[in-house]
Amino acid sequence: MASIRAADTEPEVYVRRVLHAGGFRFRLRPRSLPGRPDLVLPRYRLAVFVHGCFWHRHDCTNVRVPRTNTAYWRAKLDANADRDRRNEALLAQAGWAVRIVWQCRLAADTATLLADLRVLRERTRT
Ligand SMILES: [Zn+2]
């Protein structure tokens, strides 16, 4: 049986729907960019990651390291977070702005992202 593709998780679909409804064009998970951001808006050179709190070790109450195999999980989640930081740095070096939408504040982060994109769109229009 095929595993569930990470690219089709619910929070991502939500972000796509909101941005699309706002009239923004984006590409999904481009292979050419570090960490393959969940979506990118090339026109604004903006990369967006939609992160699950557990796997990406968000500093929030959703994240509790499992009580069994604690050392394993801690190392794994630390490695994930380190990789995230590295990819964000590489993207920044390449001139991309990076935004994170966290699962625990999906609606709020997406609303902020949309508002910022609208400002950028207005600026590039004039
Ligand atoms: Zn969180």
PDB file of C-alpha atoms and ligand atoms in Angstrom:
ATOM      1  CA  MET A   1       0.000   0.000   0.000  1.00  0.00           C
ATOM      2  CA  ALA A   2       1.283   3.414  -0.872  1.00  0.00           C
ATOM      3  CA  SER A   3       2.155   5.596   2.056  1.00  0.00           C
ATOM      4  CA  ILE A   4       0.446   8.930   2.517  1.00  0.00           C
ATOM      5  CA  ARG A   5       2.436  11.580   0.715  1.00  0.00           C
ATOM      6  CA  ALA A   6       3.734  14.300   2.957  1.00  0.00           C
ATOM      7  CA  ALA A   7       2.944  16.795   0.211  1.00  0.00           C
ATOM      8  CA  ASP A   8      -0.777  16.218   0.574  1.00  0.00           C
ATOM      9  CA  THR A   9      -1.193  16.783   4.283  1.00  0.00           C
ATOM     10  CA  GLU A  10      -4.201  18.827   5.321  1.00  0.00           C
ATOM     11  CA  PRO A  11      -2.446  21.993   6.549  1.00  0.00           C
ATOM     12  CA  GLU A  12      -0.678  22.332   3.206  1.00  0.00           C
ATOM     13  CA  VAL A  13      -3.909  22.000   1.326  1.00  0.00           C
ATOM     14  CA  TYR A  14      -5.378  24.716   3.525  1.00  0.00           C
ATOM     15  CA  VAL A  15      -2.514  27.129   2.792  1.00  0.00           C
ATOM     16  CA  ARG A  16      -2.733  26.421  -0.939  1.00  0.00           C
ATOM     17  CA  ARG A  17      -6.456  27.035  -0.939  1.00  0.00           C
ATOM     18  CA  VAL A  18      -6.146  30.367   0.874  1.00  0.00           C
ATOM     19  CA  LEU A  19      -3.328  31.655  -1.360  1.00  0.00           C
ATOM     20  CA  HIS A  20      -5.062  30.463  -4.491  1.00  0.00           C
ATOM     21  CA  ALA A  21      -8.290  32.181  -3.437  1.00  0.00           C
ATOM     22  CA  GLY A  22      -6.215  35.330  -2.908  1.00  0.00           C
ATOM     23  CA  GLY A  23      -5.140  35.148  -6.530  1.00  0.00           C
ATOM     24  CA  PHE A  24      -1.548  34.075  -5.948  1.00  0.00           C
ATOM     25  CA  ARG A  25       0.353  31.699  -8.177  1.00  0.00           C
ATOM     26  CA  PHE A  26       2.767  29.243  -6.662  1.00  0.00           C
ATOM     27  CA  ARG A  27       4.714  26.105  -7.389  1.00  0.00           C
ATOM     28  CA  LEU A  28       4.800  23.035  -5.210  1.00  0.00           C
ATOM     29  CA  ARG A  29       7.926  21.477  -3.747  1.00  0.00           C
ATOM     30  CA  PRO A  30      10.441  22.452  -6.430  1.00  0.00           C
ATOM     31  CA  ARG A  31      13.314  20.000  -6.561  1.00  0.00           C
ATOM     32  CA  SER A  32      15.746  22.755  -7.388  1.00  0.00           C
ATOM     33  CA  LEU A  33      15.506  24.466  -3.988  1.00  0.00           C
ATOM     34  CA  PRO A  34      17.079  23.424  -0.677  1.00  0.00           C
ATOM     35  CA  GLY A  35      14.631  21.508   1.487  1.00  0.00           C
ATOM     36  CA  ARG A  36      12.014  21.552  -1.277  1.00  0.00           C
ATOM     37  CA  PRO A  37       9.731  24.207   0.247  1.00  0.00           C
ATOM     38  CA  ASP A  38       6.099  23.165   0.332  1.00  0.00           C
ATOM     39  CA  LEU A  39       5.260  26.028  -1.933  1.00  0.00           C
ATOM     40  CA  VAL A  40       7.148  28.850  -3.569  1.00  0.00           C
ATOM     41  CA  LEU A  41       6.025  32.094  -5.127  1.00  0.00           C
ATOM     42  CA  PRO A  42       8.763  32.810  -7.672  1.00  0.00           C
ATOM     43  CA  ARG A  43       7.387  36.237  -8.470  1.00  0.00           C
ATOM     44  CA  TYR A  44       8.027  37.354  -4.896  1.00  0.00           C
ATOM     45  CA  ARG A  45      10.993  35.066  -4.371  1.00  0.00           C
ATOM     46  CA  LEU A  46       9.215  33.683  -1.347  1.00  0.00           C
ATOM     47  CA  ALA A  47       9.448  30.120  -0.081  1.00  0.00           C
ATOM     48  CA  VAL A  48       6.881  28.738   2.340  1.00  0.00           C
ATOM     49  CA  PHE A  49       7.205  25.717   4.578  1.00  0.00           C
ATOM     50  CA  VAL A  50       4.137  24.300   6.273  1.00  0.00           C
ATOM     51  CA  HIS A  51       5.552  22.551   9.298  1.00  0.00           C
ATOM     52  CA  GLY A  52       4.048  19.977  11.596  1.00  0.00           C
ATOM     53  CA  CYS A  53       4.929  20.916  15.160  1.00  0.00           C
ATOM     54  CA  PHE A  54       6.172  17.503  16.205  1.00  0.00           C
ATOM     55  CA  TRP A  55       8.431  16.639  13.282  1.00  0.00           C
ATOM     56  CA  HIS A  56       9.881  20.108  13.017  1.00  0.00           C
ATOM     57  CA  ARG A  57      10.194  20.547  16.764  1.00  0.00           C
ATOM     58  CA  HIS A  58       8.176  23.684  17.161  1.00  0.00           C
ATOM     59  CA  ASP A  59       8.582  25.405  20.513  1.00  0.00           C
ATOM     60  CA  CYS A  60       4.944  24.902  21.497  1.00  0.00           C
ATOM     61  CA  THR A  61       2.835  22.706  23.736  1.00  0.00           C
ATOM     62  CA  ASN A  62       2.039  20.317  20.893  1.00  0.00           C
ATOM     63  CA  VAL A  63       5.528  18.969  21.055  1.00  0.00           C
ATOM     64  CA  ARG A  64       6.292  16.304  23.612  1.00  0.00           C
ATOM     65  CA  VAL A  65       9.125  13.913  23.062  1.00  0.00           C
ATOM     66  CA  PRO A  66       7.761  10.363  23.402  1.00  0.00           C
ATOM     67  CA  ARG A  67       8.485   8.714  26.725  1.00  0.00           C
ATOM     68  CA  THR A  68       9.768   5.543  25.137  1.00  0.00           C
ATOM     69  CA  ASN A  69      12.978   5.656  23.113  1.00  0.00           C
ATOM     70  CA  THR A  70      13.411   9.212  24.297  1.00  0.00           C
ATOM     71  CA  ALA A  71      17.041   9.488  23.247  1.00  0.00           C
ATOM     72  CA  TYR A  72      16.237   8.241  19.763  1.00  0.00           C
ATOM     73  CA  TRP A  73      13.396  10.695  19.316  1.00  0.00           C
ATOM     74  CA  ARG A  74      15.329  13.581  20.729  1.00  0.00           C
ATOM     75  CA  ALA A  75      18.216  12.955  18.325  1.00  0.00           C
ATOM     76  CA  LYS A  76      15.859  12.512  15.382  1.00  0.00           C
ATOM     77  CA  LEU A  77      13.872  15.663  16.079  1.00  0.00           C
ATOM     78  CA  ASP A  78      17.037  17.656  16.735  1.00  0.00           C
ATOM     79  CA  ALA A  79      18.385  16.484  13.375  1.00  0.00           C
ATOM     80  CA  ASN A  80      15.156  17.580  11.678  1.00  0.00           C
ATOM     81  CA  ALA A  81      15.351  21.013  13.265  1.00  0.00           C
ATOM     82  CA  ASP A  82      19.027  21.346  12.309  1.00  0.00           C
ATOM     83  CA  ARG A  83      18.225  20.426   8.724  1.00  0.00           C
ATOM     84  CA  ASP A  84      15.428  23.004   8.672  1.00  0.00           C
ATOM     85  CA  ARG A  85      17.805  25.728   9.849  1.00  0.00           C
ATOM     86  CA  ARG A  86      20.358  24.708   7.230  1.00  0.00           C
ATOM     87  CA  ASN A  87      17.831  24.771   4.411  1.00  0.00           C
ATOM     88  CA  GLU A  88      16.481  28.130   5.527  1.00  0.00           C
ATOM     89  CA  ALA A  89      20.024  29.537   5.532  1.00  0.00           C
ATOM     90  CA  LEU A  90      20.712  28.153   2.047  1.00  0.00           C
ATOM     91  CA  LEU A  91      17.496  29.644   0.712  1.00  0.00           C
ATOM     92  CA  ALA A  92      18.295  33.007   2.266  1.00  0.00           C
ATOM     93  CA  GLN A  93      21.756  32.919   0.705  1.00  0.00           C
ATOM     94  CA  ALA A  94      20.114  32.307  -2.664  1.00  0.00           C
ATOM     95  CA  GLY A  95      17.955  35.385  -2.160  1.00  0.00           C
ATOM     96  CA  TRP A  96      14.725  33.729  -1.078  1.00  0.00           C
ATOM     97  CA  ALA A  97      12.587  34.981   1.751  1.00  0.00           C
ATOM     98  CA  VAL A  98      11.457  32.068   3.904  1.00  0.00           C
ATOM     99  CA  ARG A  99       8.178  31.834   5.772  1.00  0.00           C
ATOM    100  CA  ILE A 100       7.074  29.087   8.113  1.00  0.00           C
ATOM    101  CA  VAL A 101       3.428  28.260   8.669  1.00  0.00           C
ATOM    102  CA  TRP A 102       3.080  26.199  11.834  1.00  0.00           C
ATOM    103  CA  GLN A 103       0.428  23.570  12.204  1.00  0.00           C
ATOM    104  CA  CYS A 104      -0.640  24.818  15.659  1.00  0.00           C
ATOM    105  CA  ARG A 105      -1.422  28.282  14.325  1.00  0.00           C
ATOM    106  CA  LEU A 106      -2.314  27.423  10.783  1.00  0.00           C
ATOM    107  CA  ALA A 107      -5.101  29.952  10.289  1.00  0.00           C
ATOM    108  CA  ALA A 108      -3.212  32.841  11.918  1.00  0.00           C
ATOM    109  CA  ASP A 109       0.095  32.199  10.130  1.00  0.00           C
ATOM    110  CA  THR A 110      -1.666  31.766   6.801  1.00  0.00           C
ATOM    111  CA  ALA A 111      -3.651  34.976   7.308  1.00  0.00           C
ATOM    112  CA  THR A 112      -0.428  36.874   8.062  1.00  0.00           C
ATOM    113  CA  LEU A 113       1.253  35.380   5.020  1.00  0.00           C
ATOM    114  CA  LEU A 114      -1.670  36.346   2.805  1.00  0.00           C
ATOM    115  CA  ALA A 115      -1.712  39.896   4.178  1.00  0.00           C
ATOM    116  CA  ASP A 116       2.032  40.278   3.557  1.00  0.00           C
ATOM    117  CA  LEU A 117       1.691  38.919   0.040  1.00  0.00           C
ATOM    118  CA  ARG A 118      -1.048  41.426  -0.704  1.00  0.00           C
ATOM    119  CA  VAL A 119       1.278  44.228   0.375  1.00  0.00           C
ATOM    120  CA  LEU A 120       4.020  42.848  -1.879  1.00  0.00           C
ATOM    121  CA  ARG A 121       1.592  42.590  -4.774  1.00  0.00           C
ATOM    122  CA  GLU A 122       0.508  46.200  -4.345  1.00  0.00           C
ATOM    123  CA  ARG A 123       4.117  47.333  -4.296  1.00  0.00           C
ATOM    124  CA  THR A 124       5.035  45.516  -7.487  1.00  0.00           C
ATOM    125  CA  ARG A 125       1.981  46.833  -9.278  1.00  0.00           C
ATOM    126  CA  THR A 126       2.948  50.474  -8.941  1.00  0.00           C
TER     127      THR A 126
HETATM  128 ZN    ZN B   1       3.337  24.362  17.249  1.00  0.00          ZN
END
